[in-house]
Structure formats: C-alpha cells, structure tokens
C-alpha cells in the first residue's frame, strides 16, 4: 500500500518563497568599510529574482556552475538562491585555498562565471586565464569607494554586479521539479589530499536547513539575529544562512573584516543572538567580549575541536559556554551537536558537564552514526572506550564525489560515508573524536591517538604547539614522532619531555623521536598539515 501524501519536491523555492511572503521586513545587515548596509528580506528577494534574470542574460547554461569568490555579504546570499532557483549550481570557491587548488577546482567544476568581491580581485584575477571555462567575472564592489580599492581590470570579461542587476528582469523561479537536482557544490579543503567536489541537492539543502531550526541542534528561529563568522565559501557557512532565510532570522554578515574587534562590535551593537565560527575566532574574540553586555544565546564552535578550557572561559567570562558541532564538507556539514541531554544535566556535576560539552556531540535527527574498525570494517560498540572510524548516513550526507573515482574508497560498500575521523561513542550517543584515520599510529598492533598524545605534550608549560606523526619501525610497524614548537624563550630537551609524559600516558606511547621545529606547517585553511610533516621527516625510522 502506498502513502497518499503529496509529493512536493523539496526545492530551495520553498525556502525562498516563504521568506518572500512571511519575512519581508526582516533584516540582512552587511558590515562594509563605510558602515552597516541593511536590506530587508523583501528587497533582497526582489534583487535575487532580478539576479536570476542576470544569469539568463549572461547566457549561463541550464545547469551551469555559478562560482562565487566572496566574503559573507547579503549579495552573496542573493547568489545562494538565484543560482539554484533558476536551475543552476552555485559553486562557492574557497578564497583561502592555494592558487593551484583554486584553478584546479574552477576547471574541474567547469565554472562559467565567477561573482567576485572587488576586494578579492588581487587574489582571483592573476588566475583567471588558467580558469578555462570562465567567461565572465562579475564584480561586487565591497570597497565602499575607498581610495585603496583594487583597480578594475580593463577586460571585456569584467562586468559590474549592480549595473547588470539594474537592467535585468525578475525571474519567476519554480523551474526545479526534481528535488535531487544539484543546488550547490563545495570542494573539501584538501587536508588529507587533493580537493574533492561535494554536490548538494535541493532536497539535501532543504532538509539540512530544517535540521538547523530544531531545538536540540542550533535552534535557529524567527527571534534570532544570526552572525555567521564561518565563511560562506566554507561548506555554505555551515548552512546557517539558508536556515536563517527559512526560519526568518535576521542575519548580520561580517564582510571582509574578521578582526576580533569587528566581530565583537557586531555582536554587541547588532544584538546578535547566535554566532558561529571556528575555535580560533572565539579565542581572538574572548578578551574583547568578556564583560561586555550582549544578547548571545548560542556561540557555536566547530571545524576543529573546541578546547574544553576555551568553552569554560566563555562560560565564566561571557556567560555561556561554546556549543560544539561537528561535521565536514561531505556532511553539509551539520552532523552532531553537543547539547546537554536532560538526564546528564540532572545527574552530572559541573566538571562532567564541561567534559560533555568538549565532545563533538550527538547525531542530529535523520543522521545515523556508527563506529567501525578502520581496517576490517567491523562494527564497534558504543561503550565510551572503544575507538573506531566514525561513519555516517543520512539525507544530507554525500554518497559520492563529483567526477572523482579517487574518492570512492571513502564510501562503504553498504552506503555509509567513512569520515576518516576516529572517535569513541558513549552509550547515550556522545561522539568524542580522538584522531583522523590517516593520523592514527599503529604500534605493535595497538592504536595510539596522535591527538591525545599532542594534547599531553601541549600541556607542558614550555610547549606552544605539537603535532605527532607516525614513523616506520621494523619492530613495531609504526612509532610516534613528536614535532614540538616551544614557547618563545623556553628550553626543553627530549628527555625532559618524556619525563613529563611518563606519568600521563601509557609507557608504549612515549615517543623515541622528538624534533623541535619552528612552526607546525598548516594547510591553506589553517589546520595542521601532517602531510607536510610526514614528507619533511620521511627519512626517520625507529628500529
Ligand atoms: P577537510 O576535511 O578538508 O579538513 P572540512 O572543512 O570538511 O575539510 O573539515 C572536516 C573535518 O574537520 C572533520 O572531518 C574533522 O576532522 C574536523 N572537525 C570538524 N568539526 C570538528 C569538531 N567539532 N571537533 C574536532 N574536529 C572537527
């Protein structure tokens, strides 16, 4: 027997139409060098429809890729809807990638047009001839007439956003009838290899947006003022902007100035209730925000582990801890959120609750999660002790990369995404990540967590940062090697470090090799690049 409910395609039109009808007076505010620019949702919707007309006028093909190279702005949000609602595919280029990665991605996705902020032209323009399929560069002037604004190249490919919009006719939208049609795409940042393309469908974006409105995830709602510090070029600003449009929340876009002072000013002056960004951002903002009046109800952190101490300092000095979330490009990205379950809140002390907030959280509704042995694939128990590769499945989780068979191994035979993250799960579903599969060290048949070892090393007062990699060993297969950066003016020997670690970790975890280095190499998006460390120390061996 079939269900008899309407089969309405879950397309972005549903989100857009709702905002146009229900929230015409809500505000989208963008920070610019000359102050805050505010548009209402009503005016934004009208511009977005005309932008749909611009894409027609430019001759972008039916499912053509519309790239953006832009900060978080209300204009960028116009593109977020105009491209998919006219059947095209939004492709947010990550401005922080290396030049060769950007051209690789633009060519791989076959971008036809790039919408770029004027302030970013110095990064984009030198690459443009390498981007073989790009026919137009539409410049969005975000410089507010400043004298130091980058010059506009005199080239027939360069067009002005506002000029195009002024003469375009509004598009009726409503062309997407198949909800599995591509809406947007993002490439991974390539921490563990070349960037790979993830293609979101209309259906996945709608369901992911809806999930962000739920009380036990980020609870974005009509009463909120949302500040996405996380870039719109990095996994769609974690889906927050689309969720805000769906839910009718005001949005404050930080534009190009991501300094702690600027972010703090927006939080305080604009009455921001929910702000989201990576832990580094919250570290920078802390001294500015501490003790200031604000309306924040959630500070969301993710992208890398939120240190327990940072979250606790926020609790003490800002009045609320950081709400940790976990996900990746392949998961849209929101997959788990560390909200406090009521049983835990009732029965656990403050210290344990802080530990709980330092986990990556429990899976969102519609996301299924399991852990498995990274080699045999055997499913492992949720006992709070056994660690395994985190695997997820759900309607906003990728099933394949775009035109890239190299990535096939990341999907299990039974259709789950192998995240490459290694974690333990408590019996009540809290995931705690301990490593990435590629960074785990297998010594004498047992796993050593590089993350746990790094944390213990970084606990030494003389250590600024540390990264642990595996080196080959004849006897043990692999052994850990510690690459340590000392605090300015501090001294430490390998033996002193081992003496510090001895009471803190298992004896067989103690690294024979300790190398003092000037800095841990980082990827273009600021994560530790163990790939580079492994290459640099590829000659090291432990007997
Ligand atoms: P890349 O995989 O190229 O680094 P992503 O931006 O997709 O790009 O990063 C996803 C990865 O970031 C996850 O697989 C995980 O390793 C890490 N990550 C994300 N959120 C968290 C978190 N809350 N705690 C720890 N690690 C996280």
Coordinates of C-alpha atoms and ligand atoms in Angstrom, one line a residue:
X1 CA 0.0 0.0 0.0
X2 CA 1.3 3.5 -0.9
X3 CA 1.2 6.5 1.3
X4 CA -1.2 9.1 0.0
X5 CA 0.6 12.3 0.8
X6 CA 1.6 15.0 -1.7
X7 CA 4.9 14.5 -3.3
X8 CA 6.1 18.1 -3.2
X9 CA 9.7 18.5 -4.4
X10 CA 11.9 19.8 -1.7
X11 CA 13.5 22.6 -3.6
X12 CA 15.0 25.9 -2.5
X13 CA 12.0 27.7 -3.9
X14 CA 10.1 26.6 -0.8
X15 CA 12.6 28.4 1.4
X16 CA 12.8 31.4 -0.8
X17 CA 9.0 31.8 -1.2
X18 CA 8.5 31.5 2.5
X19 CA 10.9 34.3 3.2
X20 CA 9.4 36.5 0.5
X21 CA 5.9 36.0 1.9
X22 CA 6.5 35.8 5.6
X23 CA 9.6 37.9 6.4
X24 CA 9.6 40.9 4.1
X25 CA 10.6 43.2 7.0
X26 CA 13.4 41.1 8.4
X27 CA 16.9 42.5 8.1
X28 CA 20.0 41.4 6.3
X29 CA 22.9 43.7 7.5
X30 CA 26.4 43.6 5.9
X31 CA 29.4 45.2 7.5
X32 CA 31.3 47.4 4.9
X33 CA 34.2 49.8 5.2
X34 CA 31.7 52.7 5.4
X35 CA 29.4 51.1 8.0
X36 CA 26.5 48.7 8.0
X37 CA 24.4 48.2 4.8
X38 CA 20.9 47.0 5.6
X39 CA 18.4 45.4 3.2
X40 CA 15.1 43.9 4.1
X41 CA 14.3 40.3 3.1
X42 CA 11.6 41.9 0.8
X43 CA 14.2 44.0 -1.0
X44 CA 16.6 41.1 -1.0
X45 CA 14.1 38.7 -2.6
X46 CA 13.3 41.3 -5.3
X47 CA 17.0 41.6 -6.1
X48 CA 17.5 37.9 -6.0
X49 CA 14.8 37.4 -8.6
X50 CA 16.4 40.0 -10.8
X51 CA 19.8 38.3 -10.3
X52 CA 18.1 35.2 -11.7
X53 CA 17.4 37.3 -14.8
X54 CA 21.1 38.4 -14.9
X55 CA 22.1 34.7 -15.1
X56 CA 19.8 34.3 -18.1
X57 CA 21.1 37.5 -19.7
X58 CA 24.7 36.3 -19.3
X59 CA 23.8 33.1 -21.1
X60 CA 24.8 30.8 -18.2
X61 CA 23.7 27.3 -19.4
X62 CA 20.8 25.5 -17.9
X63 CA 22.7 23.7 -15.1
X64 CA 25.8 25.9 -15.4
X65 CA 28.1 26.4 -12.5
X66 CA 27.9 29.8 -11.0
X67 CA 31.1 30.4 -8.9
X68 CA 31.5 32.9 -6.1
X69 CA 34.7 34.3 -4.7
X70 CA 33.3 36.4 -1.9
X71 CA 33.1 37.3 1.7
X72 CA 29.9 36.9 3.8
X73 CA 27.5 39.5 2.5
X74 CA 23.9 39.9 1.6
X75 CA 24.9 40.0 -2.0
X76 CA 26.5 36.6 -1.6
X77 CA 23.2 35.4 -0.2
X78 CA 21.4 36.6 -3.4
X79 CA 23.6 34.2 -5.3
X80 CA 22.9 31.4 -2.9
X81 CA 19.3 31.5 -4.1
X82 CA 19.4 33.0 -7.6
X83 CA 21.7 30.2 -9.0
X84 CA 19.8 27.1 -7.7
X85 CA 16.3 28.6 -8.1
X86 CA 17.0 29.1 -11.8
X87 CA 18.3 25.5 -12.1
X88 CA 22.0 26.5 -12.0
X89 CA 24.6 25.2 -9.5
X90 CA 26.2 27.6 -7.0
X91 CA 29.9 26.9 -6.6
X92 CA 31.5 28.7 -3.7
X93 CA 35.2 28.9 -4.3
X94 CA 37.3 28.9 -1.1
X95 CA 39.4 32.0 -1.3
X96 CA 41.8 30.6 1.2
X97 CA 43.0 27.7 -0.9
X98 CA 46.3 27.8 -2.7
X99 CA 46.2 29.3 -6.2
X100 CA 46.8 26.0 -7.9
X101 CA 43.9 24.4 -5.9
X102 CA 41.6 27.2 -6.9
X103 CA 42.3 26.9 -10.6
X104 CA 42.1 23.1 -10.4
X105 CA 38.6 23.4 -8.7
X106 CA 37.3 26.0 -11.1
X107 CA 38.3 23.9 -14.1
X108 CA 37.1 20.6 -12.5
X109 CA 33.7 22.2 -11.8
X110 CA 33.7 23.9 -15.2
X111 CA 32.6 27.3 -13.7
X112 CA 31.1 29.5 -16.4
X113 CA 31.0 32.8 -14.4
X114 CA 32.6 34.0 -11.2
X115 CA 31.0 36.6 -9.0
X116 CA 33.8 38.2 -7.1
X117 CA 34.1 40.8 -4.4
X118 CA 36.2 43.7 -5.6
X119 CA 38.5 43.5 -2.5
X120 CA 39.4 39.9 -3.6
X121 CA 40.3 40.7 -7.2
X122 CA 44.0 40.7 -6.5
X123 CA 43.7 37.0 -5.5
X124 CA 41.4 36.0 -8.3
X125 CA 42.4 38.0 -11.4
X126 CA 46.0 36.6 -11.8
X127 CA 44.4 33.1 -12.0
X128 CA 41.6 33.9 -14.4
X129 CA 43.3 32.9 -17.6
X130 CA 44.0 29.5 -16.1
X131 CA 40.3 29.0 -15.4
X132 CA 39.5 27.8 -18.9
X133 CA 35.7 27.7 -18.8
X134 CA 35.1 31.1 -17.1
X135 CA 33.5 33.6 -19.5
X136 CA 32.6 36.4 -17.1
X137 CA 33.8 37.9 -13.9
X138 CA 31.1 39.9 -12.2
X139 CA 32.5 42.3 -9.7
X140 CA 30.6 43.1 -6.5
X141 CA 32.0 46.3 -5.2
X142 CA 32.5 45.8 -1.5
X143 CA 35.1 48.6 -1.1
X144 CA 32.7 51.5 -0.4
X145 CA 34.7 53.8 -2.7
X146 CA 37.9 53.6 -0.6
X147 CA 40.9 55.0 -2.3
X148 CA 42.9 51.8 -1.8
X149 CA 40.3 49.7 -3.6
X150 CA 41.9 47.3 -6.2
X151 CA 41.7 48.6 -9.7
X152 CA 39.2 47.0 -12.1
X153 CA 41.0 45.2 -14.9
X154 CA 40.0 46.7 -18.3
X155 CA 38.9 43.5 -19.9
X156 CA 35.6 42.6 -21.7
X157 CA 35.1 39.7 -19.3
X158 CA 34.7 42.1 -16.3
X159 CA 31.2 43.3 -15.5
X160 CA 29.6 45.2 -12.7
X161 CA 27.0 43.4 -10.5
X162 CA 24.8 46.5 -9.8
X163 CA 24.8 47.6 -13.4
X164 CA 23.7 44.1 -14.5
X165 CA 21.0 44.0 -11.8
X166 CA 19.7 47.4 -12.7
X167 CA 18.6 46.4 -16.2
X168 CA 17.6 42.8 -15.5
X169 CA 14.0 41.4 -15.4
X170 CA 12.9 39.3 -12.4
X171 CA 13.0 35.6 -12.9
X172 CA 9.8 33.7 -11.9
X173 CA 11.9 30.8 -10.4
X174 CA 10.0 27.5 -9.8
X175 CA 11.9 25.6 -12.5
X176 CA 13.2 22.8 -10.3
X177 CA 10.8 19.9 -10.3
X178 CA 13.2 17.1 -9.3
X179 CA 14.4 17.6 -5.8
X180 CA 17.6 15.6 -6.4
X181 CA 18.8 18.3 -8.8
X182 CA 22.1 19.8 -7.8
X183 CA 21.8 23.1 -5.9
X184 CA 25.3 23.9 -4.9
X185 CA 28.8 22.5 -4.6
X186 CA 31.8 22.8 -2.4
X187 CA 35.2 21.3 -2.6
X188 CA 36.9 19.8 0.5
X189 CA 39.9 21.9 1.7
X190 CA 42.3 19.0 1.0
X191 CA 43.7 18.4 4.5
X192 CA 44.4 14.8 3.5
X193 CA 44.7 15.0 -0.3
X194 CA 43.6 16.9 -3.4
X195 CA 40.3 18.8 -3.0
X196 CA 37.2 16.7 -3.9
X197 CA 33.9 18.1 -5.0
X198 CA 30.7 17.6 -3.0
X199 CA 27.4 18.3 -4.7
X200 CA 24.4 19.2 -2.6
X201 CA 20.9 18.6 -3.9
X202 CA 17.9 20.9 -3.4
X203 CA 16.5 18.1 -1.2
X204 CA 19.6 17.9 0.9
X205 CA 19.8 21.7 1.4
X206 CA 16.1 21.9 2.4
X207 CA 16.4 19.1 5.0
X208 CA 19.7 20.3 6.3
X209 CA 18.3 23.8 6.8
X210 CA 15.3 22.4 8.6
X211 CA 17.6 20.4 10.9
X212 CA 19.3 23.6 11.9
X213 CA 16.0 25.0 13.2
X214 CA 15.5 22.2 15.6
X215 CA 15.6 22.9 19.3
X216 CA 18.2 20.3 20.0
X217 CA 20.6 21.3 17.2
X218 CA 21.2 25.1 16.7
X219 CA 17.6 26.1 17.2
X220 CA 17.7 29.0 14.7
X221 CA 14.4 30.7 14.8
X222 CA 12.4 33.9 13.9
X223 CA 13.6 35.6 17.1
X224 CA 17.3 35.2 16.2
X225 CA 19.9 37.6 14.9
X226 CA 22.4 35.2 13.3
X227 CA 26.1 36.1 12.8
X228 CA 27.8 33.6 10.5
X229 CA 31.5 34.3 11.1
X230 CA 32.2 30.9 9.4
X231 CA 32.7 31.8 5.7
X232 CA 30.0 31.3 3.1
X233 CA 32.8 29.8 1.0
X234 CA 33.4 27.1 3.5
X235 CA 30.6 24.5 3.5
X236 CA 27.9 27.2 3.0
X237 CA 28.7 28.9 6.3
X238 CA 27.6 25.6 7.9
X239 CA 24.1 26.1 6.3
X240 CA 23.3 28.9 8.7
X241 CA 22.3 31.5 6.1
X242 CA 19.8 29.2 4.3
X243 CA 18.4 28.2 7.7
X244 CA 18.0 31.8 8.6
X245 CA 16.1 32.5 5.4
X246 CA 13.9 29.5 6.1
X247 CA 13.3 30.4 9.7
X248 CA 13.1 34.2 9.3
X249 CA 16.0 35.2 11.5
X250 CA 17.8 38.5 10.9
X251 CA 21.4 37.9 9.6
X252 CA 24.4 40.0 10.2
X253 CA 27.2 39.5 7.6
X254 CA 30.7 40.4 8.7
X255 CA 32.0 41.1 5.2
X256 CA 35.8 41.2 4.9
X257 CA 36.8 42.4 8.4
X258 CA 37.1 39.3 10.6
X259 CA 39.2 41.0 13.2
X260 CA 38.1 40.2 16.8
X261 CA 37.3 43.8 17.4
X262 CA 35.0 44.0 14.4
X263 CA 33.2 40.7 15.3
X264 CA 32.8 41.8 18.9
X265 CA 31.3 45.2 17.8
X266 CA 28.8 43.4 15.6
X267 CA 27.8 41.0 18.4
X268 CA 27.3 43.9 20.9
X269 CA 25.8 46.6 18.6
X270 CA 23.6 44.4 16.5
X271 CA 22.1 42.3 19.3
X272 CA 23.4 39.1 17.8
X273 CA 21.8 36.0 19.5
X274 CA 23.6 33.3 17.6
X275 CA 27.2 33.4 16.3
X276 CA 29.1 30.6 14.7
X277 CA 32.8 30.2 13.9
X278 CA 35.9 28.1 14.3
X279 CA 37.6 28.0 17.8
X280 CA 40.4 30.3 16.6
X281 CA 37.9 33.0 16.1
X282 CA 36.4 32.6 19.5
X283 CA 39.9 32.7 21.1
X284 CA 40.5 36.0 19.4
X285 CA 37.1 37.5 20.4
X286 CA 37.2 36.4 24.0
X287 CA 39.2 39.3 25.6
X288 CA 37.1 41.8 23.7
X289 CA 33.8 40.3 24.5
X290 CA 34.4 39.3 28.2
X291 CA 32.4 41.5 30.5
X292 CA 30.6 43.4 27.7
X293 CA 26.7 43.4 27.6
X294 CA 25.4 41.2 24.8
X295 CA 22.3 39.2 23.8
X296 CA 24.1 36.0 22.7
X297 CA 22.2 32.8 23.5
X298 CA 24.4 30.4 21.5
X299 CA 28.1 30.6 20.5
X300 CA 28.6 27.8 18.1
X301 CA 32.1 26.3 17.5
X302 CA 33.2 23.6 15.1
X303 CA 35.6 22.9 12.2
X304 CA 38.2 21.7 14.7
X305 CA 37.9 20.6 18.3
X306 CA 36.7 23.3 20.7
X307 CA 39.1 23.2 23.6
X308 CA 37.3 22.5 26.9
X309 CA 39.2 25.3 28.6
X310 CA 38.0 27.8 25.9
X311 CA 34.4 26.8 26.4
X312 CA 34.7 27.1 30.2
X313 CA 36.3 30.5 29.9
X314 CA 33.4 31.6 27.8
X315 CA 31.0 30.3 30.4
X316 CA 32.8 32.2 33.1
X317 CA 33.5 35.4 31.3
X318 CA 30.9 35.7 28.6
X319 CA 28.1 34.0 30.4
X320 CA 27.6 30.9 28.1
X321 CA 29.8 28.0 27.1
X322 CA 30.5 27.3 23.4
X323 CA 28.1 24.9 21.7
X324 CA 30.2 22.4 19.8
X325 CA 29.2 21.0 16.5
X326 CA 30.9 18.5 14.2
X327 CA 30.7 17.9 10.5
X328 CA 32.6 18.1 7.2
X329 CA 32.1 19.3 3.7
X330 CA 30.7 15.9 2.9
X331 CA 28.0 16.2 5.6
X332 CA 26.6 19.6 4.6
X333 CA 28.1 20.0 7.3
X334 CA 26.0 19.7 10.5
X335 CA 26.0 16.1 11.7
X336 CA 26.4 16.2 15.5
X337 CA 25.8 18.9 18.2
X338 CA 26.9 18.7 21.8
X339 CA 23.8 19.8 23.6
X340 CA 23.3 18.6 27.1
X341 CA 20.8 15.7 27.4
X342 CA 18.4 16.2 30.3
X343 CA 19.5 13.0 32.1
X344 CA 23.0 14.2 32.1
X345 CA 22.1 17.7 33.2
X346 CA 20.1 16.2 36.1
X347 CA 22.7 13.7 37.3
X348 CA 26.1 15.1 36.5
X349 CA 28.3 17.7 38.2
X350 CA 29.8 20.8 36.5
X351 CA 33.1 19.2 35.7
X352 CA 31.5 16.3 33.9
X353 CA 29.1 18.7 32.0
X354 CA 32.2 20.6 30.8
X355 CA 33.6 17.3 29.6
X356 CA 30.4 16.6 27.8
X357 CA 30.5 20.0 26.1
X358 CA 34.0 19.2 24.9
X359 CA 32.7 16.2 22.9
X360 CA 31.6 16.6 19.3
X361 CA 28.0 15.8 20.4
X362 CA 25.2 13.5 19.4
X363 CA 23.9 12.9 15.9
X364 CA 21.2 15.2 14.6
X365 CA 17.8 13.7 13.7
X366 CA 18.0 11.9 10.3
X367 CA 21.7 11.4 10.7
X368 CA 22.8 7.9 11.6
X369 CA 26.2 7.3 13.1
X370 CA 28.3 4.2 13.8
X371 CA 31.9 3.4 14.5
X372 CA 33.9 0.7 12.8
X373 CA 37.3 -0.8 12.8
X374 CA 39.2 1.2 10.1
X375 CA 40.8 -1.9 8.6
X376 CA 38.3 -4.7 8.9
X377 CA 35.2 -2.6 8.8
X378 CA 33.8 -4.5 11.8
X379 CA 31.2 -2.5 13.7
X380 CA 32.3 -1.5 17.2
X381 CA 30.3 -0.8 20.4
X382 CA 29.2 2.5 21.9
X383 CA 30.9 1.9 25.2
X384 CA 32.7 5.1 25.7
X385 CA 36.1 3.4 25.4
X386 CA 36.4 1.5 22.1
X387 CA 37.5 3.8 19.3
X388 CA 36.8 3.4 15.6
X389 CA 36.2 5.3 12.4
X390 CA 33.1 7.4 12.5
X391 CA 30.8 6.6 9.7
X392 CA 27.5 8.4 8.9
X393 CA 24.5 8.1 6.7
X394 CA 21.6 10.4 6.1
X395 CA 19.8 12.6 3.6
X396 CA 22.4 15.4 3.7
X397 CA 25.5 13.2 3.6
X398 CA 27.4 12.7 0.3
X399 CA 27.2 9.4 -1.4
X400 CA 29.9 10.1 -4.0
X401 CA 32.3 12.8 -5.1
X402 CA 31.9 14.8 -8.2
X403 CA 33.7 13.1 -11.2
X404 CA 36.3 11.8 -8.9
X405 CA 36.7 8.0 -8.6
X406 CA 39.8 8.6 -6.3
X407 CA 37.3 9.3 -3.5
X408 CA 35.3 6.1 -3.9
X409 CA 37.1 4.4 -1.0
X410 CA 35.5 6.9 1.3
X411 CA 32.1 5.3 0.9
X412 CA 31.5 1.8 2.5
X413 CA 30.0 -1.0 0.4
X414 CA 26.7 -0.6 2.3
X415 CA 26.5 3.1 1.6
X416 CA 27.9 5.0 4.6
X417 CA 30.3 7.8 4.5
X418 CA 33.7 6.9 6.0
X419 CA 34.6 10.2 7.6
X420 CA 38.2 9.5 8.3
X421 CA 37.6 10.7 11.8
X422 CA 38.3 8.3 14.7
X423 CA 36.1 8.5 17.8
X424 CA 34.6 6.8 20.8
X425 CA 30.9 7.0 21.4
X426 CA 29.3 6.9 24.9
X427 CA 26.3 4.6 25.4
X428 CA 24.0 7.6 25.2
X429 CA 25.4 8.7 21.9
X430 CA 28.1 11.4 22.5
X431 CA 30.9 11.2 20.0
X432 CA 34.4 12.1 21.1
X433 CA 36.9 12.4 18.3
X434 CA 40.4 11.1 19.1
X435 CA 42.1 11.3 15.7
X436 CA 41.8 11.0 12.0
X437 CA 42.3 7.5 10.5
X438 CA 45.3 8.7 8.4
X439 CA 47.0 10.2 11.5
X440 CA 46.5 7.2 13.9
X441 CA 49.7 5.4 14.8
X442 CA 49.6 1.6 14.9
X443 CA 52.3 0.4 17.2
X444 CA 52.7 -3.3 17.9
X445 CA 49.1 -3.9 16.8
X446 CA 47.6 -1.2 19.1
X447 CA 46.4 2.2 18.1
X448 CA 48.0 5.4 19.6
X449 CA 45.9 8.5 19.3
X450 CA 48.0 11.3 17.9
X451 CA 45.5 13.9 19.2
X452 CA 45.7 12.6 22.8
X453 CA 49.4 12.5 22.7
X454 CA 49.6 16.0 21.3
X455 CA 47.3 17.3 24.0
X456 CA 49.5 15.9 26.7
X457 CA 52.6 17.4 25.1
X458 CA 50.9 20.7 24.7
X459 CA 50.0 20.6 28.4
X460 CA 53.8 21.2 29.1
X461 CA 54.2 24.9 30.0
X462 CA 57.2 25.3 27.7
X463 CA 55.3 23.9 24.6
X464 CA 53.4 26.2 22.3
X465 CA 52.2 23.5 19.9
X466 CA 52.9 20.0 18.9
X467 CA 52.0 17.6 16.2
X468 CA 52.6 13.8 16.4
X469 CA 53.1 11.7 13.3
X470 CA 53.8 8.0 12.6
X471 CA 57.3 6.9 11.5
X472 CA 58.1 3.4 10.3
X473 CA 59.5 0.9 12.7
X474 CA 60.8 -2.6 11.9
X475 CA 59.8 -4.0 15.3
X476 CA 56.6 -2.1 16.0
X477 CA 55.4 -1.3 12.4
X478 CA 54.9 2.4 13.4
X479 CA 56.1 4.6 16.2
X480 CA 55.0 8.1 17.2
X481 CA 57.3 11.0 16.5
X482 CA 56.7 14.3 18.3
X483 CA 57.2 17.6 16.4
X484 CA 57.3 20.3 19.1
X485 CA 57.2 24.1 18.9
X486 CA 58.5 25.7 22.1
X487 CA 57.1 28.9 23.5
X488 CA 59.3 31.9 22.9
X489 CA 62.4 31.9 25.1
X490 CA 61.7 28.4 26.6
X491 CA 64.0 25.4 26.6
X492 CA 63.2 21.8 26.8
X493 CA 65.0 18.6 25.9
X494 CA 63.6 15.4 24.5
X495 CA 64.3 13.6 27.8
X496 CA 62.6 16.3 29.9
X497 CA 59.5 16.0 27.6
X498 CA 59.4 12.2 28.0
X499 CA 59.7 12.6 31.8
X500 CA 56.7 15.0 31.7
X501 CA 54.7 12.5 29.6
X502 CA 55.7 9.4 31.6
X503 CA 53.0 9.7 34.3
X504 CA 50.4 10.9 31.8
X505 CA 50.4 8.3 29.0
X506 CA 50.9 4.6 28.6
X507 CA 54.6 3.7 28.6
X508 CA 54.5 2.4 25.0
X509 CA 53.1 5.8 23.8
X510 CA 56.4 7.6 24.8
X511 CA 57.9 9.0 21.6
X512 CA 61.5 7.9 20.9
X513 CA 61.8 10.7 18.4
X514 CA 61.3 14.3 19.4
X515 CA 62.0 17.0 16.9
X516 CA 61.9 20.7 17.9
X517 CA 60.6 22.8 15.0
X518 CA 59.9 26.5 14.4
X519 CA 56.2 26.1 13.5
X520 CA 53.8 23.3 12.6
X521 CA 53.1 23.6 8.9
X522 CA 49.4 24.4 8.2
X523 CA 47.0 23.8 5.3
X524 CA 45.6 26.8 3.4
X525 CA 42.7 26.8 5.9
X526 CA 44.9 26.8 9.0
X527 CA 44.6 23.1 10.1
X528 CA 47.8 21.2 11.0
X529 CA 49.3 19.7 7.8
X530 CA 50.7 16.4 8.9
X531 CA 51.0 15.5 5.2
X532 CA 53.8 18.1 5.1
X533 CA 55.4 16.9 8.3
X534 CA 55.4 13.4 7.1
X535 CA 57.1 14.5 3.9
X536 CA 59.7 16.5 5.8
X537 CA 60.6 13.7 8.1
X538 CA 60.2 10.8 5.6
X539 CA 63.7 9.6 6.4
X540 CA 63.1 9.0 10.1
X541 CA 63.0 5.4 11.4
X542 CA 62.7 3.7 14.8
X543 CA 64.4 0.2 14.9
Ligands
LIG1 P1 38.9 19.0 5.4 O1 38.4 17.6 5.6 O2 39.5 19.2 4.0 O3 39.7 19.5 6.5 P2 36.4 20.1 6.3 O4 36.2 21.6 6.5 O5 35.3 19.4 5.6 O6 37.7 20.0 5.4 O7 36.8 19.6 7.7 C1 36.1 18.5 8.3 C2 37.0 17.9 9.3 O8 37.2 18.9 10.4 C3 36.3 16.8 10.1 O9 36.4 15.6 9.4 C4 37.1 16.8 11.4 O10 38.3 16.1 11.3 C5 37.3 18.3 11.6 N1 36.3 18.8 12.5 C6 35.2 19.5 12.2 N2 34.5 19.8 13.3 C7 35.2 19.3 14.4 C8 35.0 19.3 15.8 N3 33.9 19.9 16.4 N4 35.9 18.7 16.6 C9 37.0 18.1 16.0 N5 37.2 18.1 14.7 C10 36.3 18.7 13.9

